[in-house]
XYZ file of C-alpha atoms in Angstrom:
705
model
C -35.517 9.828 8.177
C -33.678 6.995 6.449
C -35.603 4.502 4.304
C -34.569 1.677 2.003
C -37.628 0.748 -0.024
C -38.748 -0.731 -3.273
C -42.423 -0.582 -4.191
C -43.928 -1.712 -7.485
C -46.547 0.998 -7.390
C -44.264 4.016 -7.353
C -41.276 5.070 -9.436
C -39.515 8.316 -8.581
C -35.799 8.492 -9.291
C -35.055 11.650 -7.318
C -36.166 10.417 -3.879
C -32.956 8.659 -2.891
C -30.927 11.694 -3.909
C -33.158 13.947 -1.827
C -32.706 11.805 1.289
C -28.984 11.041 1.126
C -25.765 12.879 0.414
C -23.291 10.250 -0.795
C -19.647 10.744 0.137
C -17.320 10.521 -2.848
C -13.730 10.272 -1.626
C -13.933 7.838 1.269
C -11.090 5.447 2.042
C -11.726 2.695 4.607
C -9.600 0.856 7.102
C -10.038 -2.830 6.146
C -9.528 -6.109 7.970
C -6.269 -8.042 7.694
C -5.576 -11.393 9.338
C -2.507 -13.465 10.209
C -1.641 -16.684 12.036
C -2.841 -15.473 15.416
C -5.439 -12.706 15.092
C -7.210 -10.057 13.025
C -6.557 -6.322 12.758
C -8.343 -3.407 11.114
C -11.966 -2.332 11.032
C -15.421 -3.289 9.820
C -19.105 -2.300 9.907
C -22.242 -4.373 10.437
C -23.623 -6.139 7.372
C -26.105 -3.310 6.730
C -23.658 -0.550 7.646
C -23.242 1.402 10.879
C -25.476 4.417 11.521
C -24.716 7.103 14.078
C -25.516 10.703 14.908
C -22.684 12.923 13.707
C -20.436 14.434 16.339
C -17.407 16.533 15.471
C -14.825 15.933 18.196
C -13.226 19.246 19.095
C -10.689 18.075 21.705
C -9.651 14.965 23.632
C -11.610 16.241 26.663
C -14.730 16.071 24.471
C -14.414 12.246 24.191
C -16.231 11.773 27.513
C -19.320 13.451 26.062
C -19.406 10.808 23.297
C -18.726 7.914 25.663
C -20.906 8.921 28.616
C -23.152 11.965 28.588
C -24.204 12.570 24.971
C -28.008 12.016 24.812
C -28.267 10.471 21.313
C -25.858 7.558 20.980
C -24.483 5.815 19.048
C -22.282 8.561 17.594
C -20.352 8.638 14.375
C -17.322 10.683 15.371
C -15.667 13.113 12.963
C -11.990 13.656 13.787
C -9.664 16.280 12.421
C -6.346 14.544 11.756
C -4.453 15.973 14.817
C -6.968 14.134 17.029
C -6.460 10.807 15.212
C -4.148 9.544 17.954
C -3.744 6.247 19.769
C -4.990 7.804 23.004
C -8.304 8.968 21.517
C -8.841 5.917 19.291
C -8.337 3.466 22.160
C -10.857 5.397 24.298
C -13.373 5.187 21.433
C -12.583 1.499 20.933
C -13.175 0.717 24.610
C -16.485 2.592 24.578
C -17.591 1.114 21.287
C -21.219 0.465 22.327
C -21.730 4.244 22.012
C -19.529 4.643 18.915
C -20.938 3.712 15.498
C -17.794 4.656 13.597
C -15.109 7.256 12.987
C -14.392 9.477 9.982
C -10.960 11.117 9.863
C -10.552 14.277 7.785
C -7.276 13.910 5.869
C -5.373 17.214 5.953
C -4.150 19.015 2.861
C -0.686 19.510 4.431
C 1.524 17.355 6.643
C 1.516 17.865 10.435
C 4.534 19.378 12.181
C 4.880 16.528 14.663
C 5.836 12.993 13.676
C 3.080 10.402 13.236
C 3.511 6.660 12.646
C 0.623 4.198 13.103
C 3.100 1.320 12.604
C 4.788 -0.618 15.413
C 7.996 0.531 17.115
C 9.753 -2.662 15.964
C 8.673 -3.432 12.359
C 8.576 -7.123 11.334
C 9.751 -7.952 14.834
C 9.133 -11.703 14.683
C 10.122 -12.580 11.114
C 13.579 -11.040 10.739
C 16.838 -12.758 11.669
C 16.968 -11.532 15.278
C 15.171 -14.276 17.165
C 15.876 -16.099 20.406
C 17.760 -18.691 18.327
C 20.066 -16.200 16.561
C 21.003 -13.781 19.331
C 18.446 -13.225 22.117
C 20.091 -9.972 23.192
C 19.327 -8.422 19.784
C 15.732 -9.720 19.461
C 12.641 -7.506 19.789
C 14.556 -4.266 19.145
C 16.279 -4.609 22.539
C 19.272 -2.561 21.343
C 17.730 -0.059 18.925
C 14.027 0.839 18.762
C 13.849 1.586 15.037
C 10.517 3.389 14.915
C 10.168 5.166 18.285
C 7.159 7.207 17.094
C 5.208 4.038 16.262
C 1.795 3.984 17.954
C 0.814 0.494 16.752
C -2.604 1.817 15.697
C -2.421 0.048 12.311
C -2.230 -3.268 14.173
C -5.292 -2.781 16.413
C -8.705 -4.365 15.864
C -11.750 -2.037 15.818
C -15.349 -3.248 15.876
C -16.610 -0.208 13.995
C -15.775 1.323 10.596
C -13.067 3.983 10.302
C -12.936 6.005 7.085
C -10.636 8.723 5.823
C -12.356 11.675 4.140
C -10.714 14.031 1.710
C -10.928 17.629 2.924
C -13.186 18.886 0.143
C -16.833 19.772 -0.562
C -18.098 16.542 1.058
C -16.357 17.426 4.291
C -17.801 20.935 4.208
C -21.292 19.458 3.792
C -20.701 17.217 6.830
C -19.434 20.089 8.964
C -22.361 22.303 7.926
C -24.874 19.555 8.647
C -23.356 19.110 12.112
C -23.352 22.864 12.823
C -26.938 23.284 11.639
C -28.474 20.317 13.438
C -26.262 18.613 16.038
C -24.077 21.159 17.778
C -25.175 21.889 21.328
C -25.583 25.645 21.844
C -25.045 27.020 25.369
C -25.282 23.569 26.902
C -28.731 22.817 25.399
C -29.572 19.387 23.983
C -29.850 19.392 20.173
C -33.380 18.716 18.902
C -34.409 16.327 16.123
C -33.992 16.133 13.175
C -30.322 15.311 13.673
C -27.613 14.827 11.092
C -26.505 11.187 10.852
C -23.981 9.190 8.848
C -23.949 5.619 7.627
C -20.687 3.809 6.810
C -20.538 0.447 5.025
C -17.413 -1.690 5.239
C -18.551 -5.165 6.259
C -15.709 -7.692 6.108
C -16.269 -11.349 5.174
C -13.304 -12.879 7.038
C -13.031 -13.325 10.805
C -10.662 -14.582 13.517
C -7.373 -15.425 11.737
C -5.835 -16.673 8.488
C -6.263 -20.372 9.283
C -9.998 -19.831 9.836
C -10.590 -17.821 6.685
C -8.491 -20.130 4.458
C -10.447 -23.086 5.816
C -13.691 -21.298 4.944
C -12.312 -20.654 1.458
C -11.782 -24.414 1.062
C -15.228 -25.613 2.162
C -17.313 -23.768 -0.425
C -19.343 -26.283 -2.434
C -21.287 -23.910 -4.668
C -20.676 -23.551 -8.412
C -19.263 -20.084 -7.837
C -17.642 -20.382 -4.387
C -17.557 -17.263 -2.259
C -14.044 -16.625 -0.997
C -13.705 -14.716 2.255
C -9.993 -13.750 2.218
C -6.926 -13.688 -0.020
C -3.210 -13.937 0.768
C -1.298 -10.675 0.503
C 1.283 -10.836 -2.263
C 2.378 -9.767 -5.730
C 5.547 -10.347 -7.786
C 9.182 -9.497 -7.189
C 10.979 -7.808 -10.085
C 14.579 -8.794 -10.871
C 17.213 -8.417 -13.580
C 20.874 -9.320 -14.042
C 23.807 -7.571 -15.700
C 24.542 -10.807 -17.589
C 21.759 -13.007 -18.986
C 21.009 -15.996 -16.747
C 19.041 -18.977 -18.042
C 15.716 -18.577 -16.250
C 14.239 -21.837 -17.548
C 16.906 -24.006 -15.953
C 16.371 -23.366 -12.244
C 18.819 -23.908 -9.416
C 22.589 -23.718 -9.101
C 24.630 -22.211 -11.935
C 28.209 -23.429 -12.207
C 30.856 -20.673 -12.163
C 28.197 -18.019 -11.475
C 28.756 -15.561 -8.618
C 26.134 -12.856 -8.025
C 26.079 -9.669 -5.988
C 22.482 -8.953 -4.994
C 21.436 -5.288 -5.082
C 18.102 -5.072 -3.240
C 15.324 -2.602 -2.441
C 11.751 -2.964 -1.250
C 8.772 -1.690 -3.227
C 5.751 -1.652 -0.920
C 4.518 0.503 1.950
C 1.271 0.944 3.872
C -0.670 3.274 6.165
C -3.687 2.915 8.457
C -6.101 3.278 5.531
C -6.551 0.885 2.622
C -4.579 1.806 -0.499
C -3.295 5.063 1.021
C 0.376 4.156 0.977
C 2.524 6.983 -0.393
C 5.764 5.407 0.944
C 8.015 8.235 -0.273
C 10.851 7.799 2.215
C 10.140 4.229 3.376
C 10.079 2.697 -0.125
C 10.377 5.086 -3.079
C 13.657 6.731 -2.051
C 15.345 3.307 -2.012
C 13.937 1.674 -5.119
C 14.251 4.815 -7.286
C 17.890 5.000 -6.193
C 18.408 1.359 -7.227
C 16.657 1.877 -10.593
C 18.899 4.896 -11.264
C 22.000 2.905 -10.221
C 21.026 0.055 -12.573
C 20.758 2.568 -15.435
C 24.130 4.105 -14.516
C 25.714 0.631 -14.751
C 24.190 -0.353 -18.110
C 27.099 0.790 -20.291
C 29.971 -0.067 -17.936
C 28.750 -3.646 -17.350
C 28.532 -4.219 -21.139
C 31.759 -2.484 -22.167
C 33.982 -3.622 -19.276
C 32.059 -6.465 -17.624
C 33.118 -7.291 -14.065
C 33.650 -10.991 -13.339
C 30.603 -11.249 -11.062
C 26.993 -10.689 -12.102
C 24.929 -7.994 -10.380
C 21.401 -9.176 -9.612
C 18.941 -6.292 -9.118
C 16.023 -7.376 -6.922
C 12.911 -5.360 -6.041
C 10.907 -7.067 -3.311
C 7.129 -6.827 -2.863
C 5.222 -7.327 0.402
C 8.183 -6.574 2.699
C 5.975 -4.481 4.993
C 4.026 -7.616 5.927
C 6.750 -9.869 7.348
C 9.075 -9.898 4.331
C 6.776 -11.668 1.845
C 8.909 -11.076 -1.265
C 12.399 -11.671 0.131
C 11.359 -14.747 2.136
C 9.847 -16.194 -1.039
C 12.982 -15.575 -3.117
C 15.177 -17.205 -0.439
C 12.727 -20.141 -0.237
C 12.821 -20.557 -4.028
C 16.646 -20.400 -4.016
C 16.724 -23.098 -1.332
C 14.351 -25.307 -3.341
C 15.940 -24.972 -6.813
C 13.027 -22.894 -8.032
C 14.918 -19.696 -8.902
C 17.464 -18.864 -11.618
C 20.322 -19.137 -9.077
C 20.661 -20.614 -5.603
C 22.161 -19.372 -2.339
C 25.545 -20.947 -3.217
C 25.698 -18.502 -6.145
C 25.200 -15.475 -3.868
C 28.463 -13.678 -3.113
C 27.116 -10.714 -1.115
C 24.151 -8.360 -0.669
C 23.909 -4.567 -0.859
C 20.485 -3.249 0.124
C 19.245 0.317 -0.295
C 16.840 1.270 2.492
C 15.484 4.700 3.426
C 17.888 7.213 1.848
C 15.735 10.291 1.134
C 16.375 12.326 4.302
C 20.142 12.579 4.608
C 21.306 14.901 7.358
C 24.636 16.562 6.441
C 24.808 14.401 3.267
C 25.543 11.329 5.406
C 24.722 7.724 4.654
C 25.051 4.991 7.261
C 26.288 1.486 6.471
C 24.559 -1.117 8.647
C 25.828 -4.673 8.970
C 25.046 -7.714 11.111
C 27.293 -8.098 14.187
C 26.444 -11.808 14.601
C 27.496 -13.104 11.163
C 30.551 -10.826 11.241
C 31.956 -12.954 14.067
C 32.843 -15.334 11.224
C 36.230 -14.158 9.892
C 35.528 -14.781 6.202
C 32.142 -12.993 6.378
C 33.707 -10.097 8.266
C 36.471 -9.774 5.653
C 33.905 -9.556 2.831
C 31.787 -7.024 4.748
C 34.895 -4.902 5.259
C 35.613 -5.047 1.509
C 32.052 -3.974 0.723
C 32.305 -1.038 3.149
C 35.611 -0.042 1.550
C 33.990 -0.281 -1.909
C 31.293 2.122 -0.756
C 33.839 4.520 0.704
C 35.830 4.444 -2.555
C 32.628 4.990 -4.537
C 31.751 8.110 -2.515
C 35.062 9.887 -3.200
C 34.581 13.170 -5.003
C 30.829 13.183 -4.391
C 28.735 15.222 -1.964
C 28.080 12.100 0.128
C 29.858 10.706 3.152
C 29.402 7.054 4.085
C 29.898 5.987 7.695
C 29.467 2.978 9.922
C 27.227 3.614 12.956
C 30.216 3.366 15.291
C 28.690 0.924 17.763
C 27.381 -2.615 17.679
C 23.699 -2.843 16.842
C 21.532 -5.221 14.781
C 20.461 -4.550 11.208
C 17.448 -2.277 10.755
C 14.320 -3.938 9.277
C 15.554 -5.121 5.865
C 15.121 -7.838 3.238
C 18.754 -8.859 3.840
C 17.645 -10.298 7.198
C 15.782 -13.062 5.358
C 18.994 -14.092 3.559
C 20.815 -14.168 6.898
C 18.107 -16.448 8.296
C 19.177 -18.957 5.642
C 22.974 -18.611 5.990
C 25.717 -16.110 6.948
C 26.044 -14.045 3.757
C 28.173 -10.859 3.720
C 26.084 -7.737 3.263
C 25.449 -4.083 4.024
C 22.222 -2.075 4.290
C 22.499 1.622 3.336
C 20.267 3.983 5.312
C 19.962 7.697 6.093
C 19.781 6.976 9.845
C 22.524 6.023 12.283
C 20.204 4.352 14.788
C 16.434 5.064 14.988
C 14.666 6.028 11.739
C 15.015 9.598 10.511
C 11.563 9.045 8.971
C 9.005 10.700 11.292
C 6.054 9.443 9.220
C 7.008 5.786 8.788
C 4.170 3.811 7.135
C 1.729 6.713 7.443
C -0.319 8.762 4.982
C 2.157 11.628 5.474
C 5.205 9.812 4.061
C 4.600 11.602 0.762
C 6.163 13.915 -1.834
C 5.779 16.876 0.506
C 7.780 15.071 3.195
C 10.630 14.395 0.739
C 10.496 18.106 -0.128
C 9.571 17.421 -3.738
C 8.164 20.777 -4.783
C 8.100 22.843 -7.955
C 8.228 26.547 -8.817
C 4.741 28.056 -9.255
C 2.980 28.132 -12.637
C 4.786 25.131 -14.141
C 2.694 22.848 -16.351
C 2.671 19.118 -15.474
C 5.151 18.448 -18.294
C 7.450 21.198 -17.020
C 7.253 19.761 -13.492
C 8.152 16.331 -14.893
C 11.546 17.528 -16.162
C 12.319 20.037 -13.377
C 15.252 18.641 -11.378
C 14.350 19.039 -7.699
C 16.904 19.198 -4.892
C 15.658 15.793 -3.714
C 16.354 14.350 -7.171
C 19.876 15.801 -7.117
C 20.541 14.281 -3.678
C 19.222 10.821 -4.657
C 21.243 10.968 -7.898
C 24.395 11.238 -5.777
C 23.295 8.245 -3.670
C 22.565 6.265 -6.862
C 26.042 7.070 -8.203
C 27.638 5.811 -4.959
C 25.541 2.621 -5.127
C 26.352 1.998 -8.808
C 30.102 2.510 -8.375
C 30.205 0.367 -5.217
C 28.323 -2.468 -6.967
C 30.755 -2.310 -9.876
C 33.767 -2.645 -7.543
C 32.017 -5.352 -5.498
C 31.375 -7.324 -8.689
C 35.095 -7.202 -9.481
C 35.168 -4.220 -11.844
C 38.207 -1.981 -12.239
C 38.336 1.265 -10.239
C 39.614 3.013 -13.383
C 36.071 2.736 -14.820
C 34.347 4.515 -11.919
C 34.431 8.073 -13.281
C 32.267 6.966 -16.200
C 29.580 5.554 -13.893
C 27.137 8.331 -13.031
C 23.414 8.361 -12.301
C 21.279 10.760 -14.356
C 19.369 13.449 -12.384
C 16.856 13.810 -15.247
C 15.871 10.168 -14.896
C 15.714 10.360 -11.089
C 13.508 13.481 -11.108
C 11.124 11.906 -13.657
C 10.794 8.732 -11.625
C 10.082 10.699 -8.431
C 7.450 12.728 -10.293
C 5.906 9.605 -11.825
C 5.683 7.644 -8.579
C 4.915 10.449 -6.107
C 2.978 13.069 -8.145
C 1.301 11.389 -11.155
C 2.090 8.250 -13.085
C 0.193 9.538 -16.123
C 3.026 11.527 -17.718
C 4.760 11.496 -21.085
C 7.952 9.821 -19.823
C 6.120 6.839 -18.286
C 3.780 6.648 -21.299
C 6.706 6.128 -23.678
C 8.116 3.238 -21.629
C 5.074 1.018 -21.212
C 3.128 -1.351 -23.502
C 0.054 0.213 -25.172
C -2.387 -1.935 -23.152
C -1.035 -0.563 -19.858
C -1.960 3.070 -20.643
C -5.296 2.830 -18.828
C -3.458 2.019 -15.563
C -1.651 5.366 -15.441
C -3.376 7.925 -13.217
C -3.202 11.615 -12.315
C -2.350 10.819 -8.692
C 0.554 9.215 -6.822
C 1.104 5.483 -7.203
C -0.357 3.253 -4.502
C 2.366 1.198 -2.787
C 0.142 -1.175 -0.781
C 1.035 -4.735 -1.804
C -2.555 -5.895 -2.413
C -3.591 -9.528 -2.839
C -1.655 -12.240 -4.619
C -4.075 -12.776 -7.513
C -3.329 -9.356 -8.985
C -0.088 -7.822 -10.244
C -0.109 -4.227 -9.031
C 0.347 -1.078 -11.063
C 3.607 -0.549 -9.153
C 5.039 -3.957 -10.117
C 4.217 -3.341 -13.779
C 5.798 0.115 -13.730
C 9.018 -1.085 -12.064
C 9.202 -4.030 -14.493
C 8.885 -1.764 -17.559
C 11.178 0.950 -16.219
C 13.872 -1.563 -15.261
C 13.665 -3.071 -18.767
C 14.015 0.361 -20.392
C 16.842 1.453 -18.067
C 18.955 -1.726 -18.323
C 17.920 -3.255 -21.664
C 18.515 -2.426 -25.319
C 16.351 -1.820 -28.373
C 15.798 -4.984 -30.423
C 15.130 -4.346 -34.113
C 12.359 -6.922 -34.420
C 8.643 -6.920 -35.246
C 5.906 -6.380 -32.676
C 4.651 -9.930 -33.221
C 8.063 -11.500 -32.580
C 8.635 -9.203 -29.607
C 5.345 -10.175 -27.973
C 6.116 -13.859 -28.652
C 9.469 -13.571 -26.837
C 11.691 -14.325 -29.859
C 14.153 -12.649 -32.237
C 12.512 -14.269 -35.302
C 10.057 -17.051 -36.166
C 12.713 -19.791 -35.805
C 14.149 -18.546 -32.509
C 13.423 -20.966 -29.663
C 16.355 -20.115 -27.365
C 16.350 -16.367 -26.604
C 13.322 -16.563 -24.286
C 15.403 -18.602 -21.804
C 17.961 -15.797 -21.472
C 16.029 -12.593 -22.235
C 12.579 -11.093 -21.911
C 11.015 -8.854 -24.547
C 8.479 -6.065 -24.123
C 6.874 -3.915 -26.820
C 6.659 -0.325 -25.572
C 4.613 2.373 -27.258
C 7.386 4.989 -27.555
C 6.921 8.646 -28.427
C 5.045 10.315 -31.268
C 7.349 12.206 -33.674
C 6.835 15.970 -34.108
C 3.603 16.933 -35.928
C 2.173 13.448 -35.438
C -0.117 11.737 -32.949
C 0.900 8.175 -33.932
C 3.428 6.711 -31.524
C 6.433 4.822 -32.848
C 6.602 1.669 -30.746
C 9.678 -0.513 -30.386
C 10.897 -3.691 -28.693
C 13.050 -3.673 -25.561
C 15.230 -6.725 -24.921
C 16.334 -7.103 -21.298
C 16.988 -9.614 -18.539
C 14.024 -8.392 -16.455
C 11.859 -11.123 -14.928
C 9.086 -11.480 -12.388
C 9.090 -14.059 -9.621
C 6.360 -14.887 -7.120
C 6.052 -12.725 -4.033
C 3.617 -15.050 -2.274
C 4.536 -16.262 1.190
C 5.696 -19.921 1.237
C 3.191 -20.458 4.081
C 0.388 -20.574 1.474
C 2.168 -23.128 -0.733
C 2.909 -25.212 2.359
C -0.644 -24.627 3.667
C 0.983 -23.772 6.985
C -1.362 -20.984 8.046
C 0.021 -20.836 11.583
C 3.648 -20.554 10.436
C 6.113 -18.756 12.681
C 8.754 -18.638 9.913
C 6.811 -17.048 7.063
C 4.266 -14.291 6.583
C 0.657 -15.430 6.997
C -1.086 -12.134 6.199
C -4.399 -12.205 4.347
C -6.869 -9.495 3.413
C -10.584 -9.957 4.029
C -12.970 -9.634 1.105
C -15.934 -7.269 1.203
C -18.930 -6.414 -0.944
C -19.438 -2.691 -0.502
C -17.457 0.305 0.729
C -19.444 3.539 0.926
C -20.606 6.338 3.166
C -23.543 8.770 3.200
C -25.182 11.360 5.417
C -28.854 12.177 6.004
C -31.233 13.701 8.549
C -32.821 11.328 11.030
C -36.220 12.529 12.255
C -36.328 10.796 15.658
C -34.523 8.299 17.840
C -37.003 5.549 16.895
C -36.348 6.020 13.195
C -32.639 6.121 13.765
C -32.695 2.833 15.682
C -35.226 0.852 13.635
C -33.808 1.434 10.179
C -32.448 0.298 7.690
C -36.027 -0.734 6.875
C -35.531 -4.264 5.445
C -38.034 -7.160 5.290
C -35.801 -9.307 7.518
C -35.606 -6.624 10.187
C -39.343 -5.921 9.961
C -40.081 -9.642 10.384
C -37.965 -9.845 13.549
C -39.576 -6.751 15.002
C -43.099 -8.139 14.304
C -42.239 -11.309 16.168
C -40.955 -9.456 19.206
C -43.062 -6.332 19.269
C -46.508 -6.122 17.677
C -46.823 -2.498 18.631
C -43.576 -1.649 16.877
C -44.735 -3.641 13.835
C -47.944 -1.612 13.692
C -45.931 1.623 13.988
C -43.683 0.440 11.162
C -46.770 -0.209 9.011
C -48.093 3.288 9.732
C -44.724 4.758 8.904
C -44.738 2.786 5.644
C -48.151 4.223 4.702
C -47.022 7.750 5.556
C -43.908 7.263 3.478
C -45.892 5.996 0.498
C -48.317 8.920 0.817
C -45.373 11.359 0.793
C -43.846 9.594 -2.193
C -47.041 9.673 -4.235
C -47.668 13.338 -3.425
C -44.067 14.289 -4.231
C -43.958 12.285 -7.457
C -47.303 13.673 -8.688
C -46.093 17.234 -8.078
C -42.797 16.648 -9.835
C -44.464 14.896 -12.779
C -42.238 11.839 -12.281
C -44.957 9.305 -11.346
C -44.598 6.352 -13.692
C -47.345 6.065 -16.321
C -50.151 3.701 -15.422
C -49.274 3.643 -11.711
C -52.051 4.368 -9.216
C -51.744 5.529 -5.634
C -55.504 5.230 -5.044
C -55.043 2.540 -2.385
C -53.843 5.331 -0.076
C -56.969 7.460 -0.523
């Protein structure tokens, strides 16, 4: 049976452990909200309790929803059964479903799985009824045909992901021992049950939860939701005064863009290997390849590297940068933007092909079309002599989901988006938990140590190095550089393979350690980086890592003290450099036979800018132009299993004073039974604690005798 109790007369620390088995590696689905509705999952305030049932096939769903004798059920799903078809049946029969726990597999499935929509960011890109109705709503190309839309459904019960480990074995064994019907017989009590806690504070939509945030009058107000957001990371090949915002005379910039974030159905499980990492690692490697050429033979235009956060949720980062450019709140404005080259999903090239996507609507303008043609020619020139072919799709179609669309919403800017797909995504696991290192075929020979894996150049790293070289050379030509310099512009496979290892295997490695400030060490982990954007109050581990790596890859060592470095100056009298450069003190490597690292200062043009949707600055929580996504707050996320001794106990507990009070008002008989149960429980506790010698000194159980 399941009891929550606290009694001054008895102290026995082992009781809770004897009743419950707590689940260690649980990951919930959480509630998100936008202008119109809420999505995701939640439990009741005191958690959802249900009898465990391991679903063995889709045909077995009817037993849960209709004929099973002990509802509500907490359904355990192996990952192949975590489909839209099954989940919608469970959702529609939710009075008999207490929750769902999905066992995450140790290897990727053979068939494609995407819980995202078929038309990502459908309503916030450039293709609206106002721009070209025939191209809106993915009418021409359905980009993500495998999308089930499951991530955008609302469930009234908790859904957790469980790691396939000892916990899962305990659950399966508990089910087999107690709950599994044998030869059609009804299982007898005690039954194995599970309780999942994931109560969400926010309800309805973003406008409602932001209004509730505003009307808290207490000294420590309790917020119920937070806007999704983070920071964009950017840098330029020439220093740009970042203090003086707005238009820069004589400045012409080529924007090189990539997105950082990804998501999946479950909170903070966002491996994003193909959807995000392949693109931004390529851009980081291209920026490094251009460091020397842009200093020694500077082209006449500036290249602006931009890494956008929150793009998964209606282009948070790119829409904010465009908004800031329009409102003189960024280092340059839209008049300074010459063209855009965006790197999308480039990790799964079939036959070494890359596809160059452009916008058919803006290309109807002759001057835009001429610049797009030049950019395509620059890319074709850049690919010569490399194991990469670059092609146009060969038919008129809109741009795939891309940050560039937000620039086009503002004005017709020439641009190209590089992808590994001609039409629909090559990515079969778009925005799912399976878009991981395994999917990008990042694997290592057996018996390598972590440090040996770090420096092992995988085939994927070699392929992305070629893409990065094409991107770097094309950017150099597009910025006005001489073609004679191209042979000296080459991405480094050692750097690419280390970045892939750091982001997709473990961030806690020697190469990352040497390139970060000492106080960031505790953020490195022995698992892949999480690419979920998170909430706007916090700068994510990912944003920090990209900021520091970009500084190291594009900046130079400044021979100045740690104090001056951290105070953003060359020396004590320097008041000007901070407007043009940023400084970061990194911990460096330890020399041989020493454990003391030799830190140094990196001077670069790397900056952060807000990636918070303008809707929250404008307080326009029903905006149709900008992202309105928020994340609900919660107090507790946990799961546990236990044996429930009878249906009455299963229904009447958790045993809280509030619940007992309600039951006494409505059912005196039930109240009396609860009191008897309480006495029996206390008798068992006293007996158990006496036997184990753990009864607190001076405590008497004589009132039970």
